[in-house]
mmCIF file of C-alpha atoms in Angstrom:
data_model
loop_
_atom_site.group_PDB
_atom_site.id
_atom_site.type_symbol
_atom_site.label_atom_id
_atom_site.label_comp_id
_atom_site.label_asym_id
_atom_site.label_seq_id
_atom_site.Cartn_x
_atom_site.Cartn_y
_atom_site.Cartn_z
ATOM 1 C CA UNK A 1 -62.496 370.075 97.749
ATOM 2 C CA UNK A 2 -65.328 367.488 97.612
ATOM 3 C CA UNK A 3 -65.743 364.740 95.177
ATOM 4 C CA UNK A 4 -68.798 363.842 92.983
ATOM 5 C CA UNK A 5 -71.719 362.117 94.833
ATOM 6 C CA UNK A 6 -73.529 359.121 93.414
ATOM 7 C CA UNK A 7 -76.848 359.012 95.612
ATOM 8 C CA UNK A 8 -79.808 360.203 93.703
ATOM 9 C CA UNK A 9 -83.513 359.635 93.983
ATOM 10 C CA UNK A 10 -85.635 358.775 91.008
ATOM 11 C CA UNK A 11 -86.248 362.413 90.192
ATOM 12 C CA UNK A 12 -82.642 363.168 89.662
ATOM 13 C CA UNK A 13 -81.841 365.404 92.640
ATOM 14 C CA UNK A 14 -80.131 364.287 95.872
ATOM 15 C CA UNK A 15 -82.270 362.183 98.343
ATOM 16 C CA UNK A 16 -82.397 364.863 100.989
ATOM 17 C CA UNK A 17 -81.726 368.590 101.354
ATOM 18 C CA UNK A 18 -81.172 369.394 97.681
ATOM 19 C CA UNK A 19 -80.562 373.074 98.517
ATOM 20 C CA UNK A 20 -77.010 374.266 99.093
ATOM 21 C CA UNK A 21 -75.646 376.984 101.315
ATOM 22 C CA UNK A 22 -74.718 379.735 98.977
ATOM 23 C CA UNK A 23 -72.964 381.656 101.794
ATOM 24 C CA UNK A 24 -70.230 378.955 101.588
ATOM 25 C CA UNK A 25 -70.043 379.484 97.772
ATOM 26 C CA UNK A 26 -67.598 382.098 96.361
ATOM 27 C CA UNK A 27 -66.787 381.096 92.759
ATOM 28 C CA UNK A 28 -69.253 379.626 90.195
ATOM 29 C CA UNK A 29 -68.630 378.320 86.641
ATOM 30 C CA UNK A 30 -71.634 378.215 84.366
ATOM 31 C CA UNK A 31 -71.058 376.150 81.161
ATOM 32 C CA UNK A 32 -73.212 376.684 78.030
ATOM 33 C CA UNK A 33 -71.374 375.291 75.027
ATOM 34 C CA UNK A 34 -74.034 375.649 72.351
ATOM 35 C CA UNK A 35 -75.113 378.013 69.512
ATOM 36 C CA UNK A 36 -75.582 381.753 69.733
ATOM 37 C CA UNK A 37 -79.281 381.790 70.541
ATOM 38 C CA UNK A 38 -78.868 379.066 73.092
ATOM 39 C CA UNK A 39 -76.173 381.058 74.891
ATOM 40 C CA UNK A 40 -78.280 384.251 75.020
ATOM 41 C CA UNK A 41 -81.107 382.196 76.601
ATOM 42 C CA UNK A 42 -78.811 381.375 79.472
ATOM 43 C CA UNK A 43 -78.499 385.012 80.418
ATOM 44 C CA UNK A 44 -81.182 384.855 83.231
ATOM 45 C CA UNK A 45 -79.153 382.180 85.119
ATOM 46 C CA UNK A 46 -76.292 384.666 85.587
ATOM 47 C CA UNK A 47 -78.571 387.454 86.461
ATOM 48 C CA UNK A 48 -80.566 385.469 89.111
ATOM 49 C CA UNK A 49 -77.396 384.135 90.765
ATOM 50 C CA UNK A 50 -75.864 387.577 91.193
ATOM 51 C CA UNK A 51 -79.183 389.148 92.279
ATOM 52 C CA UNK A 52 -79.700 386.717 95.109
ATOM 53 C CA UNK A 53 -76.048 386.325 96.017
ATOM 54 C CA UNK A 54 -74.035 389.477 95.095
ATOM 55 C CA UNK A 55 -70.930 388.126 96.650
ATOM 56 C CA UNK A 56 -70.574 385.427 93.972
ATOM 57 C CA UNK A 57 -68.028 385.572 91.227
ATOM 58 C CA UNK A 58 -69.732 383.908 88.285
ATOM 59 C CA UNK A 59 -67.736 382.867 85.248
ATOM 60 C CA UNK A 60 -69.069 381.704 81.915
ATOM 61 C CA UNK A 61 -67.568 378.770 79.970
ATOM 62 C CA UNK A 62 -68.788 379.160 76.271
ATOM 63 C CA UNK A 63 -67.620 378.820 72.712
ATOM 64 C CA UNK A 64 -65.509 381.825 71.702
ATOM 65 C CA UNK A 65 -67.777 382.592 68.697
ATOM 66 C CA UNK A 66 -70.742 383.082 71.006
ATOM 67 C CA UNK A 67 -68.907 385.648 73.284
ATOM 68 C CA UNK A 68 -70.935 388.587 71.904
ATOM 69 C CA UNK A 69 -74.173 387.054 73.249
ATOM 70 C CA UNK A 70 -73.073 387.468 76.892
ATOM 71 C CA UNK A 71 -70.295 390.062 76.690
ATOM 72 C CA UNK A 72 -71.095 393.079 78.788
ATOM 73 C CA UNK A 73 -73.463 391.078 81.079
ATOM 74 C CA UNK A 74 -72.977 392.793 84.483
ATOM 75 C CA UNK A 75 -73.303 389.457 86.401
ATOM 76 C CA UNK A 76 -70.393 387.720 84.655
ATOM 77 C CA UNK A 77 -66.867 388.165 86.064
ATOM 78 C CA UNK A 78 -64.819 386.307 83.485
ATOM 79 C CA UNK A 79 -65.201 384.234 80.300
ATOM 80 C CA UNK A 80 -63.539 380.827 79.870
ATOM 81 C CA UNK A 81 -63.576 380.300 75.982
ATOM 82 C CA UNK A 82 -63.431 377.134 73.966
ATOM 83 C CA UNK A 83 -62.325 377.786 70.342
ATOM 84 C CA UNK A 84 -64.236 375.482 68.015
ATOM 85 C CA UNK A 85 -61.407 375.785 65.579
ATOM 86 C CA UNK A 86 -59.522 373.341 67.876
ATOM 87 C CA UNK A 87 -61.776 370.602 66.586
ATOM 88 C CA UNK A 88 -60.099 370.798 63.179
ATOM 89 C CA UNK A 89 -56.629 370.461 64.633
ATOM 90 C CA UNK A 90 -54.503 367.257 64.630
ATOM 91 C CA UNK A 91 -55.456 365.134 67.566
ATOM 92 C CA UNK A 92 -52.356 365.856 69.614
ATOM 93 C CA UNK A 93 -52.696 369.663 69.112
ATOM 94 C CA UNK A 94 -56.363 369.536 69.930
ATOM 95 C CA UNK A 95 -55.562 367.593 73.104
ATOM 96 C CA UNK A 96 -52.983 370.187 74.158
ATOM 97 C CA UNK A 97 -55.357 373.108 73.641
ATOM 98 C CA UNK A 98 -58.155 371.358 75.461
ATOM 99 C CA UNK A 99 -55.813 370.313 78.256
ATOM 100 C CA UNK A 100 -54.606 373.871 78.729
ATOM 101 C CA UNK A 101 -58.170 375.020 79.005
ATOM 102 C CA UNK A 102 -59.021 372.351 81.584
ATOM 103 C CA UNK A 103 -55.997 373.381 83.606
ATOM 104 C CA UNK A 104 -57.357 376.995 83.600
ATOM 105 C CA UNK A 105 -60.650 375.680 84.842
ATOM 106 C CA UNK A 106 -58.819 373.691 87.624
ATOM 107 C CA UNK A 107 -57.008 376.863 88.692
ATOM 108 C CA UNK A 108 -60.360 378.661 88.930
ATOM 109 C CA UNK A 109 -61.006 377.003 92.218
ATOM 110 C CA UNK A 110 -64.727 376.865 91.651
ATOM 111 C CA UNK A 111 -67.086 375.975 94.449
ATOM 112 C CA UNK A 112 -70.021 375.251 92.073
ATOM 113 C CA UNK A 113 -70.083 374.239 88.360
ATOM 114 C CA UNK A 114 -73.389 374.460 86.507
ATOM 115 C CA UNK A 115 -73.479 372.685 83.188
ATOM 116 C CA UNK A 116 -76.489 373.924 81.057
ATOM 117 C CA UNK A 117 -75.471 371.632 78.198
ATOM 118 C CA UNK A 118 -76.228 367.957 77.764
ATOM 119 C CA UNK A 119 -72.793 367.403 76.019
ATOM 120 C CA UNK A 120 -69.790 365.849 77.591
ATOM 121 C CA UNK A 121 -67.440 368.803 77.599
ATOM 122 C CA UNK A 122 -69.195 370.583 80.375
ATOM 123 C CA UNK A 123 -69.325 367.384 82.321
ATOM 124 C CA UNK A 124 -65.620 366.923 81.968
ATOM 125 C CA UNK A 125 -65.098 370.573 83.156
ATOM 126 C CA UNK A 126 -67.183 369.856 86.290
ATOM 127 C CA UNK A 127 -65.160 366.775 87.152
ATOM 128 C CA UNK A 128 -61.800 368.388 86.454
ATOM 129 C CA UNK A 129 -62.669 371.495 88.449
ATOM 130 C CA UNK A 130 -62.950 369.452 91.710
ATOM 131 C CA UNK A 131 -65.813 371.766 92.726
ATOM 132 C CA UNK A 132 -67.758 370.530 95.826
ATOM 133 C CA UNK A 133 -70.950 370.988 93.939
ATOM 134 C CA UNK A 134 -71.730 370.364 90.367
ATOM 135 C CA UNK A 135 -75.119 370.260 88.592
ATOM 136 C CA UNK A 136 -76.053 369.075 85.092
ATOM 137 C CA UNK A 137 -78.854 367.550 83.177
ATOM 138 C CA UNK A 138 -79.545 363.777 83.752
ATOM 139 C CA UNK A 139 -77.671 362.085 80.831
ATOM 140 C CA UNK A 140 -80.167 359.186 80.738
ATOM 141 C CA UNK A 141 -77.517 356.894 79.444
ATOM 142 C CA UNK A 142 -76.322 359.350 76.692
ATOM 143 C CA UNK A 143 -72.714 360.557 76.179
ATOM 144 C CA UNK A 144 -69.698 359.223 78.035
ATOM 145 C CA UNK A 145 -70.052 356.486 80.492
ATOM 146 C CA UNK A 146 -71.028 357.270 83.978
ATOM 147 C CA UNK A 147 -71.397 360.970 83.161
ATOM 148 C CA UNK A 148 -73.894 361.274 86.071
ATOM 149 C CA UNK A 149 -71.012 360.764 88.489
ATOM 150 C CA UNK A 150 -69.527 364.112 87.424
ATOM 151 C CA UNK A 151 -72.404 365.804 89.312
ATOM 152 C CA UNK A 152 -73.690 366.171 92.858
ATOM 153 C CA UNK A 153 -77.105 367.261 91.459
ATOM 154 C CA UNK A 154 -78.971 366.180 88.387
ATOM 155 C CA UNK A 155 -81.587 368.260 86.623
ATOM 156 C CA UNK A 156 -84.719 366.273 85.727
ATOM 157 C CA UNK A 157 -85.763 366.430 82.015
ATOM 158 C CA UNK A 158 -89.476 367.525 81.616
ATOM 159 C CA UNK A 159 -91.645 365.170 79.535
ATOM 160 C CA UNK A 160 -93.699 368.075 77.994
ATOM 161 C CA UNK A 161 -92.432 371.074 75.970
ATOM 162 C CA UNK A 162 -90.986 373.739 78.358
ATOM 163 C CA UNK A 163 -89.189 376.956 77.262
ATOM 164 C CA UNK A 164 -85.401 376.695 77.144
ATOM 165 C CA UNK A 165 -85.046 379.576 79.606
ATOM 166 C CA UNK A 166 -87.134 377.741 82.179
ATOM 167 C CA UNK A 167 -85.161 374.453 81.604
ATOM 168 C CA UNK A 168 -81.971 376.269 82.292
ATOM 169 C CA UNK A 169 -83.408 377.959 85.347
ATOM 170 C CA UNK A 170 -84.259 374.511 86.707
ATOM 171 C CA UNK A 171 -80.623 374.082 87.470
ATOM 172 C CA UNK A 172 -80.981 376.895 90.152
ATOM 173 C CA UNK A 173 -84.384 375.410 91.323
ATOM 174 C CA UNK A 174 -82.667 372.035 91.906
ATOM 175 C CA UNK A 175 -80.262 374.008 94.160
ATOM 176 C CA UNK A 176 -83.051 375.515 96.097
ATOM 177 C CA UNK A 177 -83.126 378.888 94.221
ATOM 178 C CA UNK A 178 -86.506 379.787 92.789
ATOM 179 C CA UNK A 179 -86.557 383.001 90.778
ATOM 180 C CA UNK A 180 -89.602 385.195 90.378
ATOM 181 C CA UNK A 181 -91.279 385.647 87.004
ATOM 182 C CA UNK A 182 -90.009 389.137 86.674
ATOM 183 C CA UNK A 183 -86.429 388.028 87.287
ATOM 184 C CA UNK A 184 -86.309 385.859 84.277
ATOM 185 C CA UNK A 185 -85.639 388.441 81.596
ATOM 186 C CA UNK A 186 -82.951 388.133 78.890
ATOM 187 C CA UNK A 187 -80.056 390.524 78.762
ATOM 188 C CA UNK A 188 -78.076 391.786 75.867
ATOM 189 C CA UNK A 189 -75.504 394.506 76.018
ATOM 190 C CA UNK A 190 -75.026 396.923 73.091
ATOM 191 C CA UNK A 191 -71.787 398.860 73.108
ATOM 192 C CA UNK A 192 -71.788 402.495 72.020
ATOM 193 C CA UNK A 193 -69.538 401.774 69.037
ATOM 194 C CA UNK A 194 -72.075 399.279 67.747
ATOM 195 C CA UNK A 195 -74.913 401.722 68.101
ATOM 196 C CA UNK A 196 -72.893 404.399 66.232
ATOM 197 C CA UNK A 197 -71.815 402.084 63.508
ATOM 198 C CA UNK A 198 -75.430 401.025 62.801
ATOM 199 C CA UNK A 199 -76.614 404.643 62.936
ATOM 200 C CA UNK A 200 -74.131 405.513 60.219
ATOM 201 C CA UNK A 201 -74.953 402.523 58.099
ATOM 202 C CA UNK A 202 -78.628 403.387 58.200
ATOM 203 C CA UNK A 203 -77.926 406.952 57.329
ATOM 204 C CA UNK A 204 -75.731 405.990 54.401
ATOM 205 C CA UNK A 205 -78.600 403.876 53.023
ATOM 206 C CA UNK A 206 -81.284 406.407 53.519
ATOM 207 C CA UNK A 207 -83.039 404.538 56.266
ATOM 208 C CA UNK A 208 -84.799 406.385 59.112
ATOM 209 C CA UNK A 209 -84.193 405.182 62.590
ATOM 210 C CA UNK A 210 -87.418 403.810 64.128
ATOM 211 C CA UNK A 211 -89.216 403.881 60.775
ATOM 212 C CA UNK A 212 -88.014 400.621 59.170
ATOM 213 C CA UNK A 213 -88.960 397.050 59.464
ATOM 214 C CA UNK A 214 -86.008 394.714 59.841
ATOM 215 C CA UNK A 215 -86.514 391.299 58.030
ATOM 216 C CA UNK A 216 -84.272 388.417 58.873
ATOM 217 C CA UNK A 217 -85.676 385.605 56.664
ATOM 218 C CA UNK A 218 -82.762 383.188 57.003
ATOM 219 C CA UNK A 219 -81.132 380.774 59.498
ATOM 220 C CA UNK A 220 -78.005 378.678 59.646
ATOM 221 C CA UNK A 221 -80.489 375.814 59.299
ATOM 222 C CA UNK A 222 -82.163 376.669 55.951
ATOM 223 C CA UNK A 223 -85.006 374.139 56.520
ATOM 224 C CA UNK A 224 -86.401 376.801 58.911
ATOM 225 C CA UNK A 225 -86.780 379.377 56.168
ATOM 226 C CA UNK A 226 -89.855 380.444 54.130
ATOM 227 C CA UNK A 227 -90.038 380.170 50.332
ATOM 228 C CA UNK A 228 -88.723 383.316 48.678
ATOM 229 C CA UNK A 229 -92.095 383.815 46.984
ATOM 230 C CA UNK A 230 -93.895 384.068 50.396
ATOM 231 C CA UNK A 231 -91.262 386.523 51.784
ATOM 232 C CA UNK A 232 -91.534 388.669 48.607
ATOM 233 C CA UNK A 233 -95.297 388.878 48.845
ATOM 234 C CA UNK A 234 -95.019 390.109 52.476
ATOM 235 C CA UNK A 235 -92.389 392.733 51.513
ATOM 236 C CA UNK A 236 -94.387 394.065 48.701
ATOM 237 C CA UNK A 237 -97.321 394.471 51.055
ATOM 238 C CA UNK A 238 -95.139 396.388 53.499
ATOM 239 C CA UNK A 239 -93.653 398.547 50.740
ATOM 240 C CA UNK A 240 -97.156 399.452 49.526
ATOM 241 C CA UNK A 241 -97.894 400.579 53.106
ATOM 242 C CA UNK A 242 -94.996 402.971 52.909
ATOM 243 C CA UNK A 243 -92.637 400.946 55.049
ATOM 244 C CA UNK A 244 -88.831 400.971 54.645
ATOM 245 C CA UNK A 245 -87.363 397.358 54.571
ATOM 246 C CA UNK A 246 -83.844 396.339 55.799
ATOM 247 C CA UNK A 247 -82.798 392.787 55.115
ATOM 248 C CA UNK A 248 -80.189 391.108 57.429
ATOM 249 C CA UNK A 249 -78.367 387.855 57.404
ATOM 250 C CA UNK A 250 -75.078 386.320 58.652
ATOM 251 C CA UNK A 251 -71.910 386.257 56.366
ATOM 252 C CA UNK A 252 -72.937 382.613 55.432
ATOM 253 C CA UNK A 253 -72.941 382.302 51.632
ATOM 254 C CA UNK A 254 -76.305 380.492 51.565
ATOM 255 C CA UNK A 255 -78.027 383.101 53.613
ATOM 256 C CA UNK A 256 -76.642 385.967 51.552
ATOM 257 C CA UNK A 257 -77.566 384.143 48.328
ATOM 258 C CA UNK A 258 -81.225 383.834 49.442
ATOM 259 C CA UNK A 259 -81.381 387.473 50.489
ATOM 260 C CA UNK A 260 -79.987 388.457 47.057
ATOM 261 C CA UNK A 261 -82.650 386.547 45.401
ATOM 262 C CA UNK A 262 -85.290 388.320 47.570
ATOM 263 C CA UNK A 263 -83.911 391.656 46.638
ATOM 264 C CA UNK A 264 -84.012 390.807 42.974
ATOM 265 C CA UNK A 265 -87.728 390.533 43.355
ATOM 266 C CA UNK A 266 -88.175 393.261 45.881
ATOM 267 C CA UNK A 267 -85.564 395.855 44.796
ATOM 268 C CA UNK A 268 -86.897 398.516 47.276
ATOM 269 C CA UNK A 269 -85.429 396.455 50.157
ATOM 270 C CA UNK A 270 -82.088 397.512 51.579
ATOM 271 C CA UNK A 271 -79.811 394.382 51.809
ATOM 272 C CA UNK A 272 -77.234 394.588 54.647
ATOM 273 C CA UNK A 273 -76.519 390.826 54.748
ATOM 274 C CA UNK A 274 -73.162 389.979 56.300
ATOM 275 C CA UNK A 275 -72.318 393.611 56.878
ATOM 276 C CA UNK A 276 -72.963 393.779 60.667
ATOM 277 C CA UNK A 277 -71.634 392.063 63.757
ATOM 278 C CA UNK A 278 -73.819 390.374 66.331
ATOM 279 C CA UNK A 279 -73.652 393.433 68.554
ATOM 280 C CA UNK A 280 -74.570 395.619 65.584
ATOM 281 C CA UNK A 281 -77.456 393.204 64.784
ATOM 282 C CA UNK A 282 -78.787 393.917 68.283
ATOM 283 C CA UNK A 283 -78.338 397.613 67.849
ATOM 284 C CA UNK A 284 -80.238 397.473 64.488
ATOM 285 C CA UNK A 285 -83.087 395.488 65.960
ATOM 286 C CA UNK A 286 -83.379 398.155 68.788
ATOM 287 C CA UNK A 287 -83.457 400.971 66.226
ATOM 288 C CA UNK A 288 -86.104 399.203 64.029
ATOM 289 C CA UNK A 289 -89.908 399.667 64.213
ATOM 290 C CA UNK A 290 -90.340 395.908 64.477
ATOM 291 C CA UNK A 291 -88.586 392.649 63.494
ATOM 292 C CA UNK A 292 -89.884 389.950 61.115
ATOM 293 C CA UNK A 293 -87.879 386.786 61.481
ATOM 294 C CA UNK A 294 -87.736 382.987 61.218
ATOM 295 C CA UNK A 295 -86.657 380.958 64.315
ATOM 296 C CA UNK A 296 -83.185 382.296 64.617
ATOM 297 C CA UNK A 297 -80.902 384.461 66.840
ATOM 298 C CA UNK A 298 -82.585 387.925 65.965
ATOM 299 C CA UNK A 299 -85.790 386.702 67.532
ATOM 300 C CA UNK A 300 -84.051 386.180 70.855
ATOM 301 C CA UNK A 301 -82.278 389.477 70.643
ATOM 302 C CA UNK A 302 -85.648 391.170 70.031
ATOM 303 C CA UNK A 303 -86.926 389.433 73.227
ATOM 304 C CA UNK A 304 -83.974 390.715 75.191
ATOM 305 C CA UNK A 305 -84.653 394.229 73.814
ATOM 306 C CA UNK A 306 -88.495 394.019 74.148
ATOM 307 C CA UNK A 307 -88.889 394.847 70.469
ATOM 308 C CA UNK A 308 -92.182 394.091 68.594
ATOM 309 C CA UNK A 309 -91.633 390.948 66.670
ATOM 310 C CA UNK A 310 -93.354 388.547 64.219
ATOM 311 C CA UNK A 311 -91.603 385.207 64.074
ATOM 312 C CA UNK A 312 -92.326 382.271 61.839
ATOM 313 C CA UNK A 313 -91.975 378.722 63.124
ATOM 314 C CA UNK A 314 -92.028 375.615 61.138
ATOM 315 C CA UNK A 315 -90.402 372.326 62.194
ATOM 316 C CA UNK A 316 -89.080 373.646 65.447
ATOM 317 C CA UNK A 317 -91.105 374.152 68.626
ATOM 318 C CA UNK A 318 -92.297 377.612 69.655
ATOM 319 C CA UNK A 319 -92.968 376.346 73.238
ATOM 320 C CA UNK A 320 -89.236 375.483 73.595
ATOM 321 C CA UNK A 321 -87.751 378.307 71.568
ATOM 322 C CA UNK A 322 -90.342 381.019 71.102
ATOM 323 C CA UNK A 323 -90.140 384.738 71.995
ATOM 324 C CA UNK A 324 -89.393 385.065 75.735
ATOM 325 C CA UNK A 325 -91.091 387.575 77.935
ATOM 326 C CA UNK A 326 -91.743 389.843 74.956
ATOM 327 C CA UNK A 327 -95.278 391.331 75.137
ATOM 328 C CA UNK A 328 -94.999 392.676 71.643
ATOM 329 C CA UNK A 329 -94.286 389.366 69.878
ATOM 330 C CA UNK A 330 -96.436 387.191 67.672
ATOM 331 C CA UNK A 331 -95.725 383.615 66.480
ATOM 332 C CA UNK A 332 -97.009 382.541 63.037
ATOM 333 C CA UNK A 333 -97.232 378.730 62.530
ATOM 334 C CA UNK A 334 -99.566 375.990 61.339
ATOM 335 C CA UNK A 335 -101.537 373.468 63.291
ATOM 336 C CA UNK A 336 -100.236 370.316 61.707
ATOM 337 C CA UNK A 337 -100.139 366.954 63.530
ATOM 338 C CA UNK A 338 -96.556 366.367 62.469
ATOM 339 C CA UNK A 339 -95.008 369.529 63.849
ATOM 340 C CA UNK A 340 -92.811 370.211 65.669
ATOM 341 C CA UNK A 341 -90.640 367.453 64.169
ATOM 342 C CA UNK A 342 -87.188 369.076 64.293
ATOM 343 C CA UNK A 343 -86.392 367.353 60.935
ATOM 344 C CA UNK A 344 -84.272 368.946 58.201
ATOM 345 C CA UNK A 345 -87.270 369.163 55.939
ATOM 346 C CA UNK A 346 -90.012 366.577 55.384
ATOM 347 C CA UNK A 347 -88.372 363.272 54.857
ATOM 348 C CA UNK A 348 -84.995 364.922 55.067
ATOM 349 C CA UNK A 349 -85.654 366.830 51.875
ATOM 350 C CA UNK A 350 -84.536 370.230 53.154
ATOM 351 C CA UNK A 351 -87.966 371.660 52.614
ATOM 352 C CA UNK A 352 -90.643 371.775 55.252
ATOM 353 C CA UNK A 353 -94.323 371.608 54.218
ATOM 354 C CA UNK A 354 -95.292 373.541 57.372
ATOM 355 C CA UNK A 355 -93.472 376.504 55.866
ATOM 356 C CA UNK A 356 -93.901 375.979 52.062
ATOM 357 C CA UNK A 357 -97.675 375.917 52.454
ATOM 358 C CA UNK A 358 -97.876 378.775 55.016
ATOM 359 C CA UNK A 359 -99.718 381.747 53.346
ATOM 360 C CA UNK A 360 -98.256 385.246 53.177
ATOM 361 C CA UNK A 361 -101.584 386.575 54.404
ATOM 362 C CA UNK A 362 -101.190 384.893 57.834
ATOM 363 C CA UNK A 363 -97.860 386.664 58.188
ATOM 364 C CA UNK A 364 -99.245 390.038 57.001
ATOM 365 C CA UNK A 365 -102.095 389.709 59.535
ATOM 366 C CA UNK A 366 -99.685 389.296 62.390
ATOM 367 C CA UNK A 367 -97.464 392.162 61.162
ATOM 368 C CA UNK A 368 -100.583 394.469 61.025
ATOM 369 C CA UNK A 369 -101.495 393.440 64.502
ATOM 370 C CA UNK A 370 -98.012 394.210 65.844
ATOM 371 C CA UNK A 371 -97.762 397.512 64.071
ATOM 372 C CA UNK A 372 -101.215 398.558 65.414
ATOM 373 C CA UNK A 373 -100.127 397.501 68.890
ATOM 374 C CA UNK A 374 -102.961 394.944 69.204
ATOM 375 C CA UNK A 375 -100.903 392.220 70.713
ATOM 376 C CA UNK A 376 -102.610 390.901 73.723
ATOM 377 C CA UNK A 377 -100.082 388.360 74.962
ATOM 378 C CA UNK A 378 -99.103 388.715 78.570
ATOM 379 C CA UNK A 379 -95.580 389.346 79.759
ATOM 380 C CA UNK A 380 -93.766 386.068 80.638
ATOM 381 C CA UNK A 381 -96.150 383.898 78.566
ATOM 382 C CA UNK A 382 -95.579 382.640 74.955
ATOM 383 C CA UNK A 383 -96.954 384.853 72.339
ATOM 384 C CA UNK A 384 -100.416 384.292 70.784
ATOM 385 C CA UNK A 385 -100.479 382.084 67.758
ATOM 386 C CA UNK A 386 -101.593 382.973 64.324
ATOM 387 C CA UNK A 387 -102.359 379.596 62.917
ATOM 388 C CA UNK A 388 -103.797 378.053 59.671
ATOM 389 C CA UNK A 389 -105.666 374.760 59.911
ATOM 390 C CA UNK A 390 -104.998 372.622 56.843
#
């Protein structure tokens, strides 16, 4: 097995012949140790590898809690799972668990490791694997010392906003594999049991498949959410138009509390917060007429399923995280000089002015356009923006 190389040009890739001979590669490990949405956005990397080189066995190294995002992906042979609960163990027990996992990676006899995360854990896996080839993002001095020596290839960071899917596909480009635009779709598998469970749940609540609007107004990062008043105004408009409304959220107490407050002011909405799994969330989105969401996992699921979507962006960047290759998607945001700032509210307050001052009318306008099939955005491009200038 080869060792890590240390000769790079100023752009991050090897000096000469950055391509590799995939005919000599048999086993690949792709690491993506991030949150649910981030993991789903890595799906095209697996698809492209398997499409161009069907002989490859491609494994995924992810957090166990994010397994539903890639489970059932036809290009993935096996999952190597890191349990985030280990982080709460005593140091010696955590070390033992992580060491067992690294031994599993070593036994994998990988020929190529692709680390799609900037963190150290994927870099350590690349080093421990002893793979002849390993690629990761240029650490630029961050993380553990000499992290770059864990890799034979480095992915250059782009100075301007670039969608996360494209950033991850840069790992393949750096190896000489350039996917076509139509090959960059997301993939999300919905098992039959998830579909049947959602079908039953909707029936029990008197909701008609294909005739309801799914609203997911919450995020694990609450500074990305709209004021309750704004959401309620939109829901009342939709209700007046004869639309059925289904609210969803994770089991997180803060998310459920917010949806409960919304329902107290819009009692016609069906609140299914915390009642469905991630696979069932995908099934529900597929059965809906459209999705209305903030920047959160459901937006990415809707992109994978090509479901009409209106998504609200505040402090985060739609160019990095917006709907991907979804022609029926609209992004609602504001043209403010300070956004995107990625801050937990203005001045760290937990509340973002770009969301608190966003009018319900701009959201309603986008919803009307989506429902009337007036979206003109092209496949593969970011959605059109409905913006307010303040």
